[in-house]
Amino acid sequence: VHTTNFLFFVCYRALIFPLLIREGKPTPFFTFVLALLFCIFNGYLQGRSLTTYATYPPGWLGDSRFITGFLGWLIGMAINIHSDHILRNLRKPGETGYKIPRGGMFEYVSGANFFGEILEWFGFALACCTIESLAFALCTLFILGSRARQHHK
C-alpha cells in the first residue's frame, strides 16, 4: 500500500500534471536537471526503503498511525490536485499578469498547493514510519515552505 501511494503520486506529478499545464514561464535547464536528480534519488530511496528494509507488524493497515497517515496523504493529495486546478485556470489563454487564487484552501492559506503537498508527505511519513519518508517530508516542508513564503510576499 505504501509503495502504491508513492507510485500513484509520482505518476500523477510526472505524467499527468505536465500535460495539464498551459503555457508558462520556461524552466531553466539546470533547475530541471536538479529536480530530475532529486526525484530519481528520492524515488530510489523511498522504493528501496519500503520494499527492502521496512517491516510492519501484522494488522499494520488497521493501526491508527497508518490510518491517520493514509488519510493525511489522501487529503493532502486532494488539496494539492484541486489547488493545481485552480492555479491552472487563473488566467485565460493569452492573458498575463499576477492574479490571486480564490476558492478551495486558497481561502485559508495563500500557498494551498504547497500546503497540500506538505500535508501529503507528512501523512505518507506517518503511514510508513520510516526515517526515509520522514526525511522526504522534512525536505518537502523546507523547500515548499520557503517557496510558499516567497509566493505569499
JSON list of N, CA and C in Angstrom, two decimals, residues 80-140:
[
{"chain": "A", "resi": 80, "resn": "ASN", "atom": "N", "xyz": [-3.83, 19.31, -2.99]},
{"chain": "A", "resi": 80, "resn": "ASN", "atom": "CA", "xyz": [-2.80, 19.62, -3.98]},
{"chain": "A", "resi": 80, "resn": "ASN", "atom": "C", "xyz": [-3.37, 19.62, -5.40]},
{"chain": "A", "resi": 81, "resn": "ILE", "atom": "N", "xyz": [-4.09, 18.57, -5.75]},
{"chain": "A", "resi": 81, "resn": "ILE", "atom": "CA", "xyz": [-4.66, 18.47, -7.10]},
{"chain": "A", "resi": 81, "resn": "ILE", "atom": "C", "xyz": [-5.69, 19.56, -7.35]},
{"chain": "A", "resi": 82, "resn": "HIS", "atom": "N", "xyz": [-6.56, 19.81, -6.37]},
{"chain": "A", "resi": 82, "resn": "HIS", "atom": "CA", "xyz": [-7.58, 20.87, -6.53]},
{"chain": "A", "resi": 82, "resn": "HIS", "atom": "C", "xyz": [-6.93, 22.25, -6.63]},
{"chain": "A", "resi": 83, "resn": "SER", "atom": "N", "xyz": [-5.91, 22.49, -5.83]},
{"chain": "A", "resi": 83, "resn": "SER", "atom": "CA", "xyz": [-5.21, 23.78, -5.86]},
{"chain": "A", "resi": 83, "resn": "SER", "atom": "C", "xyz": [-4.49, 23.97, -7.19]},
{"chain": "A", "resi": 84, "resn": "ASP", "atom": "N", "xyz": [-3.86, 22.92, -7.71]},
{"chain": "A", "resi": 84, "resn": "ASP", "atom": "CA", "xyz": [-3.24, 22.99, -9.03]},
{"chain": "A", "resi": 84, "resn": "ASP", "atom": "C", "xyz": [-4.27, 23.33, -10.09]},
{"chain": "A", "resi": 85, "resn": "HIS", "atom": "N", "xyz": [-5.45, 22.75, -9.99]},
{"chain": "A", "resi": 85, "resn": "HIS", "atom": "CA", "xyz": [-6.54, 23.04, -10.93]},
{"chain": "A", "resi": 85, "resn": "HIS", "atom": "C", "xyz": [-6.91, 24.53, -10.87]},
{"chain": "A", "resi": 86, "resn": "ILE", "atom": "N", "xyz": [-7.04, 25.06, -9.67]},
{"chain": "A", "resi": 86, "resn": "ILE", "atom": "CA", "xyz": [-7.38, 26.49, -9.52]},
{"chain": "A", "resi": 86, "resn": "ILE", "atom": "C", "xyz": [-6.27, 27.35, -10.14]},
{"chain": "A", "resi": 87, "resn": "LEU", "atom": "N", "xyz": [-5.02, 27.02, -9.86]},
{"chain": "A", "resi": 87, "resn": "LEU", "atom": "CA", "xyz": [-3.90, 27.81, -10.39]},
{"chain": "A", "resi": 87, "resn": "LEU", "atom": "C", "xyz": [-3.82, 27.75, -11.91]},
{"chain": "A", "resi": 88, "resn": "ARG", "atom": "N", "xyz": [-4.07, 26.56, -12.49]},
{"chain": "A", "resi": 88, "resn": "ARG", "atom": "CA", "xyz": [-4.03, 26.43, -13.95]},
{"chain": "A", "resi": 88, "resn": "ARG", "atom": "C", "xyz": [-5.09, 27.27, -14.64]},
{"chain": "A", "resi": 89, "resn": "ASN", "atom": "N", "xyz": [-6.20, 27.51, -13.94]},
{"chain": "A", "resi": 89, "resn": "ASN", "atom": "CA", "xyz": [-7.31, 28.22, -14.57]},
{"chain": "A", "resi": 89, "resn": "ASN", "atom": "C", "xyz": [-7.43, 29.67, -14.13]},
{"chain": "A", "resi": 90, "resn": "LEU", "atom": "N", "xyz": [-6.37, 30.22, -13.54]},
{"chain": "A", "resi": 90, "resn": "LEU", "atom": "CA", "xyz": [-6.40, 31.63, -13.11]},
{"chain": "A", "resi": 90, "resn": "LEU", "atom": "C", "xyz": [-6.52, 32.59, -14.29]},
{"chain": "A", "resi": 91, "resn": "ARG", "atom": "N", "xyz": [-5.77, 32.33, -15.33]},
{"chain": "A", "resi": 91, "resn": "ARG", "atom": "CA", "xyz": [-5.75, 33.22, -16.49]},
{"chain": "A", "resi": 91, "resn": "ARG", "atom": "C", "xyz": [-6.33, 32.53, -17.71]},
{"chain": "A", "resi": 92, "resn": "LYS", "atom": "N", "xyz": [-6.97, 33.30, -18.51]},
{"chain": "A", "resi": 92, "resn": "LYS", "atom": "CA", "xyz": [-7.46, 32.79, -19.79]},
{"chain": "A", "resi": 92, "resn": "LYS", "atom": "C", "xyz": [-6.28, 32.74, -20.76]},
{"chain": "A", "resi": 93, "resn": "PRO", "atom": "N", "xyz": [-6.36, 31.91, -21.82]},
{"chain": "A", "resi": 93, "resn": "PRO", "atom": "CA", "xyz": [-5.25, 31.83, -22.79]},
{"chain": "A", "resi": 93, "resn": "PRO", "atom": "C", "xyz": [-4.86, 33.21, -23.30]},
{"chain": "A", "resi": 94, "resn": "GLY", "atom": "N", "xyz": [-3.55, 33.48, -23.29]},
{"chain": "A", "resi": 94, "resn": "GLY", "atom": "CA", "xyz": [-3.03, 34.76, -23.77]},
{"chain": "A", "resi": 94, "resn": "GLY", "atom": "C", "xyz": [-2.99, 35.85, -22.71]},
{"chain": "A", "resi": 95, "resn": "GLU", "atom": "N", "xyz": [-3.66, 35.65, -21.60]},
{"chain": "A", "resi": 95, "resn": "GLU", "atom": "CA", "xyz": [-3.70, 36.64, -20.52]},
{"chain": "A", "resi": 95, "resn": "GLU", "atom": "C", "xyz": [-2.40, 36.56, -19.72]},
{"chain": "A", "resi": 96, "resn": "THR", "atom": "N", "xyz": [-1.91, 37.70, -19.27]},
{"chain": "A", "resi": 96, "resn": "THR", "atom": "CA", "xyz": [-0.70, 37.74, -18.46]},
{"chain": "A", "resi": 96, "resn": "THR", "atom": "C", "xyz": [-0.97, 38.52, -17.18]},
{"chain": "A", "resi": 97, "resn": "GLY", "atom": "N", "xyz": [0.00, 38.56, -16.32]},
{"chain": "A", "resi": 97, "resn": "GLY", "atom": "CA", "xyz": [-0.12, 39.32, -15.09]},
{"chain": "A", "resi": 97, "resn": "GLY", "atom": "C", "xyz": [-0.43, 38.42, -13.90]},
{"chain": "A", "resi": 98, "resn": "TYR", "atom": "N", "xyz": [-0.29, 39.00, -12.72]},
{"chain": "A", "resi": 98, "resn": "TYR", "atom": "CA", "xyz": [-0.48, 38.25, -11.49]},
{"chain": "A", "resi": 98, "resn": "TYR", "atom": "C", "xyz": [-1.95, 38.26, -11.09]},
{"chain": "A", "resi": 99, "resn": "LYS", "atom": "N", "xyz": [-2.44, 37.13, -10.66]},
{"chain": "A", "resi": 99, "resn": "LYS", "atom": "CA", "xyz": [-3.80, 37.02, -10.14]},
{"chain": "A", "resi": 99, "resn": "LYS", "atom": "C", "xyz": [-3.76, 36.25, -8.83]},
{"chain": "A", "resi": 100, "resn": "ILE", "atom": "N", "xyz": [-4.56, 36.66, -7.89]},
{"chain": "A", "resi": 100, "resn": "ILE", "atom": "CA", "xyz": [-4.64, 35.98, -6.60]},
{"chain": "A", "resi": 100, "resn": "ILE", "atom": "C", "xyz": [-5.66, 34.85, -6.72]},
{"chain": "A", "resi": 101, "resn": "PRO", "atom": "N", "xyz": [-5.23, 33.62, -6.40]},
{"chain": "A", "resi": 101, "resn": "PRO", "atom": "CA", "xyz": [-6.16, 32.49, -6.50]},
{"chain": "A", "resi": 101, "resn": "PRO", "atom": "C", "xyz": [-7.25, 32.56, -5.43]},
{"chain": "A", "resi": 102, "resn": "ARG", "atom": "N", "xyz": [-8.43, 32.12, -5.78]},
{"chain": "A", "resi": 102, "resn": "ARG", "atom": "CA", "xyz": [-9.58, 32.10, -4.86]},
{"chain": "A", "resi": 102, "resn": "ARG", "atom": "C", "xyz": [-10.20, 30.71, -4.91]},
{"chain": "A", "resi": 103, "resn": "GLY", "atom": "N", "xyz": [-10.82, 30.33, -3.81]},
{"chain": "A", "resi": 103, "resn": "GLY", "atom": "CA", "xyz": [-11.52, 29.05, -3.74]},
{"chain": "A", "resi": 103, "resn": "GLY", "atom": "C", "xyz": [-10.69, 27.98, -3.08]},
{"chain": "A", "resi": 104, "resn": "GLY", "atom": "N", "xyz": [-11.35, 26.90, -2.68]},
{"chain": "A", "resi": 104, "resn": "GLY", "atom": "CA", "xyz": [-10.66, 25.79, -2.04]},
{"chain": "A", "resi": 104, "resn": "GLY", "atom": "C", "xyz": [-9.88, 26.25, -0.82]},
{"chain": "A", "resi": 105, "resn": "MET", "atom": "N", "xyz": [-8.73, 25.66, -0.61]},
{"chain": "A", "resi": 105, "resn": "MET", "atom": "CA", "xyz": [-7.88, 26.01, 0.53]},
{"chain": "A", "resi": 105, "resn": "MET", "atom": "C", "xyz": [-7.22, 27.38, 0.38]},
{"chain": "A", "resi": 106, "resn": "PHE", "atom": "N", "xyz": [-7.28, 27.97, -0.83]},
{"chain": "A", "resi": 106, "resn": "PHE", "atom": "CA", "xyz": [-6.74, 29.32, -1.00]},
{"chain": "A", "resi": 106, "resn": "PHE", "atom": "C", "xyz": [-7.50, 30.34, -0.17]},
{"chain": "A", "resi": 107, "resn": "GLU", "atom": "N", "xyz": [-8.70, 30.00, 0.30]},
{"chain": "A", "resi": 107, "resn": "GLU", "atom": "CA", "xyz": [-9.45, 30.88, 1.18]},
{"chain": "A", "resi": 107, "resn": "GLU", "atom": "C", "xyz": [-8.83, 30.93, 2.58]},
{"chain": "A", "resi": 108, "resn": "TYR", "atom": "N", "xyz": [-7.98, 29.94, 2.90]},
{"chain": "A", "resi": 108, "resn": "TYR", "atom": "CA", "xyz": [-7.39, 29.85, 4.24]},
{"chain": "A", "resi": 108, "resn": "TYR", "atom": "C", "xyz": [-5.88, 30.03, 4.27]},
{"chain": "A", "resi": 109, "resn": "VAL", "atom": "N", "xyz": [-5.23, 29.72, 3.16]},
{"chain": "A", "resi": 109, "resn": "VAL", "atom": "CA", "xyz": [-3.76, 29.79, 3.10]},
{"chain": "A", "resi": 109, "resn": "VAL", "atom": "C", "xyz": [-3.36, 30.21, 1.69]},
{"chain": "A", "resi": 110, "resn": "SER", "atom": "N", "xyz": [-2.38, 31.12, 1.58]},
{"chain": "A", "resi": 110, "resn": "SER", "atom": "CA", "xyz": [-2.03, 31.65, 0.26]},
{"chain": "A", "resi": 110, "resn": "SER", "atom": "C", "xyz": [-1.31, 30.63, -0.62]},
{"chain": "A", "resi": 111, "resn": "GLY", "atom": "N", "xyz": [-0.66, 29.66, -0.04]},
{"chain": "A", "resi": 111, "resn": "GLY", "atom": "CA", "xyz": [0.03, 28.62, -0.82]},
{"chain": "A", "resi": 111, "resn": "GLY", "atom": "C", "xyz": [-0.64, 27.28, -0.64]},
{"chain": "A", "resi": 112, "resn": "ALA", "atom": "N", "xyz": [-1.91, 27.19, -1.02]},
{"chain": "A", "resi": 112, "resn": "ALA", "atom": "CA", "xyz": [-2.69, 25.97, -0.79]},
{"chain": "A", "resi": 112, "resn": "ALA", "atom": "C", "xyz": [-2.07, 24.75, -1.47]},
{"chain": "A", "resi": 113, "resn": "ASN", "atom": "N", "xyz": [-1.51, 24.94, -2.66]},
{"chain": "A", "resi": 113, "resn": "ASN", "atom": "CA", "xyz": [-0.87, 23.82, -3.36]},
{"chain": "A", "resi": 113, "resn": "ASN", "atom": "C", "xyz": [0.33, 23.31, -2.57]},
{"chain": "A", "resi": 114, "resn": "PHE", "atom": "N", "xyz": [1.11, 24.22, -2.01]},
{"chain": "A", "resi": 114, "resn": "PHE", "atom": "CA", "xyz": [2.26, 23.83, -1.19]},
{"chain": "A", "resi": 114, "resn": "PHE", "atom": "C", "xyz": [1.79, 23.16, 0.10]},
{"chain": "A", "resi": 115, "resn": "PHE", "atom": "N", "xyz": [0.77, 23.73, 0.74]},
{"chain": "A", "resi": 115, "resn": "PHE", "atom": "CA", "xyz": [0.22, 23.16, 1.96]},
{"chain": "A", "resi": 115, "resn": "PHE", "atom": "C", "xyz": [-0.24, 21.73, 1.73]},
{"chain": "A", "resi": 116, "resn": "GLY", "atom": "N", "xyz": [-0.96, 21.51, 0.62]},
{"chain": "A", "resi": 116, "resn": "GLY", "atom": "CA", "xyz": [-1.46, 20.17, 0.30]},
{"chain": "A", "resi": 116, "resn": "GLY", "atom": "C", "xyz": [-0.34, 19.18, 0.13]},
{"chain": "A", "resi": 117, "resn": "GLU", "atom": "N", "xyz": [0.73, 19.58, -0.56]},
{"chain": "A", "resi": 117, "resn": "GLU", "atom": "CA", "xyz": [1.82, 18.64, -0.79]},
{"chain": "A", "resi": 117, "resn": "GLU", "atom": "C", "xyz": [2.58, 18.36, 0.51]},
{"chain": "A", "resi": 118, "resn": "ILE", "atom": "N", "xyz": [2.75, 19.36, 1.35]},
{"chain": "A", "resi": 118, "resn": "ILE", "atom": "CA", "xyz": [3.41, 19.15, 2.65]},
{"chain": "A", "resi": 118, "resn": "ILE", "atom": "C", "xyz": [2.58, 18.19, 3.50]},
{"chain": "A", "resi": 119, "resn": "LEU", "atom": "N", "xyz": [1.27, 18.42, 3.57]},
{"chain": "A", "resi": 119, "resn": "LEU", "atom": "CA", "xyz": [0.38, 17.52, 4.33]},
{"chain": "A", "resi": 119, "resn": "LEU", "atom": "C", "xyz": [0.45, 16.10, 3.78]},
{"chain": "A", "resi": 120, "resn": "GLU", "atom": "N", "xyz": [0.47, 16.01, 2.48]},
{"chain": "A", "resi": 120, "resn": "GLU", "atom": "CA", "xyz": [0.54, 14.72, 1.79]},
{"chain": "A", "resi": 120, "resn": "GLU", "atom": "C", "xyz": [1.76, 13.92, 2.24]},
{"chain": "A", "resi": 121, "resn": "TRP", "atom": "N", "xyz": [2.92, 14.55, 2.25]},
{"chain": "A", "resi": 121, "resn": "TRP", "atom": "CA", "xyz": [4.14, 13.80, 2.54]},
{"chain": "A", "resi": 121, "resn": "TRP", "atom": "C", "xyz": [4.35, 13.57, 4.03]},
{"chain": "A", "resi": 122, "resn": "PHE", "atom": "N", "xyz": [3.78, 14.41, 4.89]},
{"chain": "A", "resi": 122, "resn": "PHE", "atom": "CA", "xyz": [3.82, 14.09, 6.32]},
{"chain": "A", "resi": 122, "resn": "PHE", "atom": "C", "xyz": [2.85, 12.95, 6.62]},
{"chain": "A", "resi": 123, "resn": "GLY", "atom": "N", "xyz": [1.73, 12.89, 5.92]},
{"chain": "A", "resi": 123, "resn": "GLY", "atom": "CA", "xyz": [0.83, 11.75, 6.05]},
{"chain": "A", "resi": 123, "resn": "GLY", "atom": "C", "xyz": [1.51, 10.47, 5.59]},
{"chain": "A", "resi": 124, "resn": "PHE", "atom": "N", "xyz": [2.20, 10.55, 4.46]},
{"chain": "A", "resi": 124, "resn": "PHE", "atom": "CA", "xyz": [2.94, 9.40, 3.94]},
{"chain": "A", "resi": 124, "resn": "PHE", "atom": "C", "xyz": [3.98, 8.94, 4.97]},
{"chain": "A", "resi": 125, "resn": "ALA", "atom": "N", "xyz": [4.70, 9.90, 5.58]},
{"chain": "A", "resi": 125, "resn": "ALA", "atom": "CA", "xyz": [5.72, 9.56, 6.57]},
{"chain": "A", "resi": 125, "resn": "ALA", "atom": "C", "xyz": [5.10, 8.87, 7.78]},
{"chain": "A", "resi": 126, "resn": "LEU", "atom": "N", "xyz": [3.94, 9.34, 8.22]},
{"chain": "A", "resi": 126, "resn": "LEU", "atom": "CA", "xyz": [3.28, 8.71, 9.35]},
{"chain": "A", "resi": 126, "resn": "LEU", "atom": "C", "xyz": [2.80, 7.30, 8.99]},
{"chain": "A", "resi": 127, "resn": "ALA", "atom": "N", "xyz": [2.27, 7.14, 7.80]},
{"chain": "A", "resi": 127, "resn": "ALA", "atom": "CA", "xyz": [1.77, 5.83, 7.37]},
{"chain": "A", "resi": 127, "resn": "ALA", "atom": "C", "xyz": [2.92, 4.82, 7.21]},
{"chain": "A", "resi": 128, "resn": "CYS", "atom": "N", "xyz": [4.08, 5.30, 6.77]},
{"chain": "A", "resi": 128, "resn": "CYS", "atom": "CA", "xyz": [5.22, 4.40, 6.54]},
{"chain": "A", "resi": 128, "resn": "CYS", "atom": "C", "xyz": [6.06, 4.20, 7.79]},
{"chain": "A", "resi": 129, "resn": "CYS", "atom": "N", "xyz": [6.18, 5.23, 8.59]},
{"chain": "A", "resi": 129, "resn": "CYS", "atom": "CA", "xyz": [7.03, 5.18, 9.79]},
{"chain": "A", "resi": 129, "resn": "CYS", "atom": "C", "xyz": [8.46, 4.76, 9.48]},
{"chain": "A", "resi": 130, "resn": "THR", "atom": "N", "xyz": [9.03, 5.36, 8.42]},
{"chain": "A", "resi": 130, "resn": "THR", "atom": "CA", "xyz": [10.44, 5.10, 8.10]},
{"chain": "A", "resi": 130, "resn": "THR", "atom": "C", "xyz": [11.19, 6.42, 8.19]},
{"chain": "A", "resi": 131, "resn": "ILE", "atom": "N", "xyz": [12.47, 6.34, 8.46]},
{"chain": "A", "resi": 131, "resn": "ILE", "atom": "CA", "xyz": [13.31, 7.54, 8.54]},
{"chain": "A", "resi": 131, "resn": "ILE", "atom": "C", "xyz": [13.41, 8.20, 7.16]},
{"chain": "A", "resi": 132, "resn": "GLU", "atom": "N", "xyz": [13.38, 7.39, 6.10]},
{"chain": "A", "resi": 132, "resn": "GLU", "atom": "CA", "xyz": [13.46, 7.93, 4.74]},
{"chain": "A", "resi": 132, "resn": "GLU", "atom": "C", "xyz": [12.22, 8.74, 4.39]},
{"chain": "A", "resi": 133, "resn": "SER", "atom": "N", "xyz": [11.05, 8.25, 4.78]},
{"chain": "A", "resi": 133, "resn": "SER", "atom": "CA", "xyz": [9.83, 9.01, 4.47]},
{"chain": "A", "resi": 133, "resn": "SER", "atom": "C", "xyz": [9.76, 10.28, 5.32]},
{"chain": "A", "resi": 134, "resn": "LEU", "atom": "N", "xyz": [10.24, 10.24, 6.54]},
{"chain": "A", "resi": 134, "resn": "LEU", "atom": "CA", "xyz": [10.29, 11.45, 7.37]},
{"chain": "A", "resi": 134, "resn": "LEU", "atom": "C", "xyz": [11.27, 12.46, 6.78]},
{"chain": "A", "resi": 135, "resn": "ALA", "atom": "N", "xyz": [12.43, 11.97, 6.32]},
{"chain": "A", "resi": 135, "resn": "ALA", "atom": "CA", "xyz": [13.42, 12.87, 5.69]},
{"chain": "A", "resi": 135, "resn": "ALA", "atom": "C", "xyz": [12.81, 13.56, 4.47]},
{"chain": "A", "resi": 136, "resn": "PHE", "atom": "N", "xyz": [12.06, 12.81, 3.67]},
{"chain": "A", "resi": 136, "resn": "PHE", "atom": "CA", "xyz": [11.42, 13.41, 2.50]},
{"chain": "A", "resi": 136, "resn": "PHE", "atom": "C", "xyz": [10.37, 14.44, 2.91]},
{"chain": "A", "resi": 137, "resn": "ALA", "atom": "N", "xyz": [9.59, 14.13, 3.94]},
{"chain": "A", "resi": 137, "resn": "ALA", "atom": "CA", "xyz": [8.58, 15.08, 4.42]},
{"chain": "A", "resi": 137, "resn": "ALA", "atom": "C", "xyz": [9.25, 16.37, 4.90]},
{"chain": "A", "resi": 138, "resn": "LEU", "atom": "N", "xyz": [10.36, 16.24, 5.62]},
{"chain": "A", "resi": 138, "resn": "LEU", "atom": "CA", "xyz": [11.06, 17.44, 6.11]},
{"chain": "A", "resi": 138, "resn": "LEU", "atom": "C", "xyz": [11.66, 18.24, 4.95]},
{"chain": "A", "resi": 139, "resn": "CYS", "atom": "N", "xyz": [12.25, 17.56, 3.96]},
{"chain": "A", "resi": 139, "resn": "CYS", "atom": "CA", "xyz": [12.76, 18.26, 2.77]},
{"chain": "A", "resi": 139, "resn": "CYS", "atom": "C", "xyz": [11.63, 19.00, 2.08]},
{"chain": "A", "resi": 140, "resn": "THR", "atom": "N", "xyz": [10.50, 18.35, 1.95]},
{"chain": "A", "resi": 140, "resn": "THR", "atom": "CA", "xyz": [9.33, 18.98, 1.32]},
{"chain": "A", "resi": 140, "resn": "THR", "atom": "C", "xyz": [8.91, 20.21, 2.10]}
]
